[in-house]
Coordinates of C-alpha atoms in Angstrom, one line a residue:
M297 CA 0.0 0.0 0.0
N298 CA 1.2 3.5 -0.6
P299 CA 1.2 6.2 2.2
E300 CA -1.9 7.9 1.0
E301 CA -3.9 4.7 1.1
V302 CA -2.7 3.9 4.7
R303 CA -3.5 7.5 5.8
E304 CA -6.9 7.4 4.2
L305 CA -7.9 4.1 5.9
V306 CA -6.9 5.3 9.3
R307 CA -8.9 8.5 8.7
R308 CA -11.9 6.8 7.4
A309 CA -11.9 4.2 10.2
A310 CA -11.8 6.9 12.8
E311 CA -14.8 8.6 11.0
L312 CA -16.7 5.3 10.9
K313 CA -16.0 4.8 14.7
A314 CA -17.3 8.2 15.4
S315 CA -20.5 7.7 13.4
L316 CA -21.3 4.3 15.0
G317 CA -25.0 4.3 16.2
S318 CA -26.0 7.4 14.4
P319 CA -28.3 7.8 11.4
E320 CA -25.3 9.0 9.4
H321 CA -23.5 5.7 9.8
P322 CA -23.2 4.5 6.1
Q323 CA -24.4 1.1 4.9
P324 CA -22.5 0.7 1.6
L325 CA -22.5 -3.1 1.7
R326 CA -26.5 -3.2 1.4
G327 CA -27.2 -6.0 -0.9
K328 CA -23.7 -7.4 -0.9
S329 CA -22.4 -10.7 0.7
V330 CA -18.9 -11.4 2.0
A331 CA -17.4 -14.8 2.5
L332 CA -15.2 -15.4 5.7
I333 CA -13.0 -18.3 4.7
F334 CA -11.1 -19.4 7.9
D335 CA -8.6 -22.3 8.1
K336 CA -7.6 -20.8 11.6
P337 CA -10.0 -20.2 14.4
S338 CA -10.2 -16.7 15.8
T339 CA -12.2 -14.5 18.2
R340 CA -11.4 -10.9 17.1
T341 CA -10.9 -11.4 13.4
R342 CA -14.2 -13.4 12.9
V343 CA -16.4 -11.2 15.2
S344 CA -15.0 -7.9 14.0
F345 CA -15.5 -8.9 10.3
E346 CA -19.0 -10.4 10.8
V347 CA -20.1 -7.5 12.9
G348 CA -18.6 -5.0 10.4
V349 CA -20.3 -6.5 7.4
T350 CA -23.6 -6.3 9.3
Q351 CA -23.1 -2.6 10.4
L352 CA -22.3 -1.8 6.7
G353 CA -25.6 -3.3 5.6
G354 CA -24.2 -6.6 4.1
K355 CA -24.4 -10.3 4.8
A356 CA -21.4 -12.4 6.1
L357 CA -21.0 -16.1 5.3
F358 CA -18.6 -17.9 7.7
M359 CA -16.8 -20.9 6.1
T360 CA -14.0 -23.3 7.2
S361 CA -12.1 -26.1 5.4
R362 CA -14.3 -28.6 7.4
D363 CA -17.5 -27.4 5.9
S364 CA -16.4 -26.7 2.3
Q365 CA -14.7 -28.4 -0.6
L366 CA -11.5 -26.7 0.4
G367 CA -11.2 -29.5 3.0
R368 CA -11.5 -32.1 0.2
D369 CA -8.6 -30.7 -1.9
E370 CA -10.6 -28.8 -4.4
P371 CA -8.1 -26.6 -6.4
L372 CA -8.0 -23.0 -5.1
K373 CA -8.5 -21.7 -8.5
D374 CA -11.8 -23.6 -8.9
T375 CA -12.9 -22.3 -5.4
A376 CA -11.8 -18.7 -6.4
R377 CA -13.8 -18.7 -9.6
V378 CA -17.0 -20.3 -8.1
M379 CA -16.9 -18.1 -5.0
S380 CA -16.5 -15.0 -7.1
R381 CA -19.8 -15.7 -8.7
Y382 CA -21.6 -16.0 -5.3
V383 CA -20.1 -13.3 -3.2
D384 CA -18.7 -9.7 -3.5
A385 CA -15.5 -10.3 -1.4
M386 CA -13.6 -12.9 0.3
V387 CA -11.9 -12.5 3.7
V388 CA -9.2 -15.3 4.2
R389 CA -7.5 -16.3 7.5
T390 CA -5.2 -19.2 6.7
F391 CA -1.7 -20.5 7.0
G392 CA 0.2 -20.0 3.7
Q393 CA 0.5 -16.7 2.0
S394 CA 0.0 -18.5 -1.3
V395 CA -3.5 -19.4 -0.5
V396 CA -4.6 -15.7 -0.4
E397 CA -2.4 -15.0 -3.5
D398 CA -4.0 -17.8 -5.4
L399 CA -7.5 -16.8 -4.5
A400 CA -6.7 -13.3 -5.5
Q401 CA -5.2 -14.3 -8.8
W402 CA -8.0 -16.6 -9.9
G403 CA -11.0 -14.8 -8.3
S404 CA -12.6 -11.7 -9.7
V405 CA -13.7 -10.1 -6.3
P406 CA -11.6 -8.5 -3.7
V407 CA -9.7 -10.9 -1.4
I408 CA -8.7 -9.5 2.1
N409 CA -5.8 -11.0 4.0
A410 CA -7.2 -11.4 7.4
L411 CA -4.0 -13.4 8.5
T412 CA -1.4 -15.7 7.0
D413 CA 1.8 -17.0 8.5
L414 CA 3.6 -14.3 6.7
Y415 CA 1.5 -11.2 7.2
H416 CA -1.3 -9.8 9.4
P417 CA -2.1 -6.4 7.6
C418 CA -5.6 -5.8 9.0
Q419 CA -4.2 -6.0 12.5
V420 CA -1.4 -3.5 11.9
L421 CA -3.7 -1.1 10.2
S422 CA -5.9 -1.2 13.3
D423 CA -2.8 -0.6 15.4
L424 CA -2.0 2.5 13.4
L425 CA -5.5 3.8 14.1
T426 CA -4.9 3.2 17.9
V427 CA -1.6 5.0 17.6
S428 CA -3.2 7.9 15.8
E429 CA -6.0 8.2 18.4
H430 CA -3.6 8.2 21.4
L431 CA -0.6 10.0 20.2
G432 CA -2.3 12.2 17.4
R433 CA 0.2 11.3 14.8
L434 CA 1.9 8.3 13.0
E435 CA 5.2 9.7 12.0
G436 CA 8.0 11.1 14.1
I437 CA 7.6 8.2 16.6
A438 CA 9.9 5.5 17.6
Y439 CA 8.0 2.1 17.4
A440 CA 9.5 -0.9 19.3
W441 CA 8.6 -4.5 18.5
L442 CA 9.7 -7.2 21.2
G443 CA 9.6 -10.9 20.5
D444 CA 9.2 -13.1 17.5
G445 CA 10.0 -11.9 14.0
N446 CA 6.5 -13.2 12.9
N447 CA 3.7 -12.1 10.7
M448 CA 3.0 -9.2 12.9
A449 CA 6.6 -8.0 12.6
H450 CA 6.5 -8.4 8.9
S451 CA 3.3 -6.3 8.6
W452 CA 4.9 -3.6 10.9
L453 CA 7.8 -3.7 8.5
E454 CA 5.4 -3.0 5.5
A455 CA 3.8 -0.2 7.6
A456 CA 7.2 1.3 8.3
A457 CA 8.0 1.1 4.6
A458 CA 4.7 2.8 3.6
L459 CA 5.1 5.6 6.1
K460 CA 8.9 5.7 6.5
L461 CA 8.6 5.0 10.2
N462 CA 11.3 4.5 12.8
L463 CA 10.8 0.8 13.7
R464 CA 13.1 -1.2 16.2
L465 CA 12.7 -4.9 16.3
A466 CA 14.2 -6.9 19.1
C467 CA 14.2 -10.6 18.5
P468 CA 16.2 -13.7 19.6
P469 CA 18.9 -14.7 17.1
N470 CA 16.9 -17.5 15.6
F471 CA 13.7 -15.6 15.4
M472 CA 14.5 -12.6 13.3
P473 CA 12.1 -11.3 10.7
D474 CA 12.5 -12.3 7.1
A475 CA 15.6 -10.6 5.7
G476 CA 13.9 -9.8 2.2
I477 CA 11.1 -8.0 4.0
V478 CA 13.5 -6.0 6.2
A479 CA 15.6 -5.1 3.1
H480 CA 12.4 -4.0 1.2
A481 CA 11.3 -1.7 4.1
R482 CA 14.8 -0.1 4.2
E483 CA 14.8 0.5 0.4
R484 CA 11.5 2.3 0.7
G485 CA 12.9 4.7 3.3
A486 CA 11.9 3.0 6.7
E487 CA 14.4 3.5 9.5
I488 CA 14.8 -0.1 10.8
T489 CA 16.9 -1.2 13.7
L490 CA 17.5 -5.0 14.3
T491 CA 18.7 -6.1 17.7
H492 CA 18.7 -9.0 20.1
D493 CA 18.4 -6.7 23.1
P494 CA 15.0 -5.5 24.1
R495 CA 16.4 -2.7 26.1
E496 CA 18.0 -1.2 23.1
A497 CA 14.7 -1.4 21.1
I498 CA 12.5 0.0 23.9
A499 CA 14.7 2.9 25.0
G500 CA 12.8 6.1 24.5
A501 CA 10.3 4.5 22.2
Q502 CA 6.7 5.9 22.2
V503 CA 4.9 2.7 20.9
I504 CA 5.8 -0.7 22.4
N505 CA 4.4 -3.8 20.7
T506 CA 4.6 -7.5 21.5
D507 CA 2.8 -10.7 20.7
V508 CA 2.7 -14.4 21.9
W509 CA 5.9 -16.3 21.6
A510 CA 4.3 -19.4 20.2
S511 CA 1.6 -18.6 17.6
M512 CA -1.2 -21.0 16.3
G513 CA 0.5 -24.0 14.8
Q514 CA 3.6 -23.6 16.9
E515 CA 2.3 -25.3 20.1
A516 CA 4.9 -28.1 19.8
E517 CA 7.7 -25.5 19.9
A518 CA 6.2 -23.7 23.1
G519 CA 8.9 -25.1 25.5
A520 CA 11.9 -24.3 23.3
R521 CA 10.5 -20.8 22.6
L522 CA 10.0 -20.1 26.4
Q523 CA 13.8 -20.6 26.8
A524 CA 14.8 -18.7 23.6
F525 CA 12.6 -15.6 24.6
A526 CA 13.9 -15.4 28.2
G527 CA 14.4 -11.7 29.0
Y528 CA 11.9 -10.5 26.3
T529 CA 8.9 -10.2 28.8
L530 CA 7.4 -6.8 28.6
D531 CA 7.3 -5.9 32.3
A532 CA 7.5 -2.8 34.4
Q533 CA 11.4 -2.8 34.4
L534 CA 11.6 -2.8 30.6
M535 CA 8.8 -0.2 30.4
S536 CA 10.8 2.1 32.6
L537 CA 13.1 2.5 29.6
A538 CA 10.5 3.7 27.2
D539 CA 9.1 7.2 26.8
P540 CA 7.0 8.1 30.0
K541 CA 4.0 8.6 27.7
A542 CA 4.5 5.5 25.6
I543 CA 1.5 3.3 24.8
V544 CA 1.6 -0.6 24.9
L545 CA 0.1 -2.6 22.1
H546 CA -0.7 -6.4 22.0
C547 CA -2.8 -8.0 19.2
L548 CA -4.2 -10.7 21.6
P549 CA -4.6 -13.3 22.8
A550 CA -2.0 -12.5 25.5
H551 CA -0.1 -15.0 27.6
R552 CA 0.4 -13.0 30.9
G553 CA 3.6 -13.7 32.5
E554 CA 5.3 -14.8 29.2
E555 CA 5.6 -12.0 26.6
I556 CA 3.8 -9.4 28.8
S557 CA 3.3 -9.0 32.5
E558 CA 0.0 -8.7 34.2
E559 CA 1.1 -5.2 35.6
V560 CA 1.8 -3.8 32.1
M561 CA -1.2 -5.5 30.4
E562 CA -3.6 -3.9 32.9
G563 CA -1.6 -0.9 33.5
P564 CA -2.3 2.8 32.6
Q565 CA -0.1 2.6 29.4
S566 CA -1.9 -0.4 27.9
V567 CA -4.3 0.5 25.2
V568 CA -4.9 -3.1 24.0
W569 CA -8.7 -2.9 24.5
D570 CA -9.0 0.2 22.3
Q571 CA -6.7 -1.6 19.9
A572 CA -9.0 -4.7 19.8
E573 CA -12.1 -2.6 19.3
N574 CA -10.5 -0.8 16.5
R575 CA -10.3 -4.0 14.5
L576 CA -14.0 -3.6 13.9
H577 CA -13.7 0.0 12.7
M578 CA -10.6 -0.7 10.5
Q579 CA -12.3 -3.8 8.9
K580 CA -15.2 -1.7 7.9
A581 CA -12.9 0.9 6.3
I582 CA -11.0 -1.7 4.4
M583 CA -14.3 -3.4 3.0
E584 CA -15.8 0.0 2.2
A585 CA -12.7 1.0 0.3
L586 CA -12.7 -2.2 -1.6
L587 CA -16.4 -2.6 -2.3
A588 CA -17.8 0.9 -2.2
P589 CA -14.8 3.3 -2.9
Q590 CA -17.0 6.2 -4.0
V591 CA -18.5 6.4 -0.4
S592 CA -15.1 7.3 1.4

């Protein structure tokens, strides 16, 4: 995405949030259907998209591989072409990035990446909305990422590339983000710092972000990851190194006592509940931009 598209989504999501419950809240999806195709279970992603489609006047259809031909090895290109004749958009939460890309290649309707193992773009766009709400700006801020160089870290790198942000990532040696994604962000003007020291990343930062150490599908690695991530817990001691007015983000679910302490999670600098709510408003802005761009 280009900088103007990112800023417009943040602006529009804030506008939709402000108009919620009022007669002025738009319903640009009236008469439209959106398929939610989930290989991975969820709470926030599913509910925010289902409620978002409803609030915009549309109809959401939830599907998993267990109750569709996707679970019986139907080629993705066949699914994409058939679904494109039934629905107006597909929201996909899956494992491989290639699933989203294949559906987009062979389908003729918008395909929204609700999460893959490589990227989590809707979450980071929602996070940017949260930062804008609490700090009043997106640029001129030091962003710190602590933990795994995972799909969230990759999407933050993409956001940093789009907006030329100052992003510091502290990850254990064997859990660094993809080198190609880092290089791409730097080429586009992002100020990227890679370190193995959480203290270096968090020092003076205004936005502190972390995530679970073992994501869905990595449960067998949980024990080894607990050892590898020792010292990366976002606790009061680490937070004391950040800007005094820093905000704390976590995309949830959180494992208190592992990647984040109870004290920080429930503390005054935590904005994770606003962040979670903003998934709803950002999903609506994304769907509106794709399905009814003339409205925004």
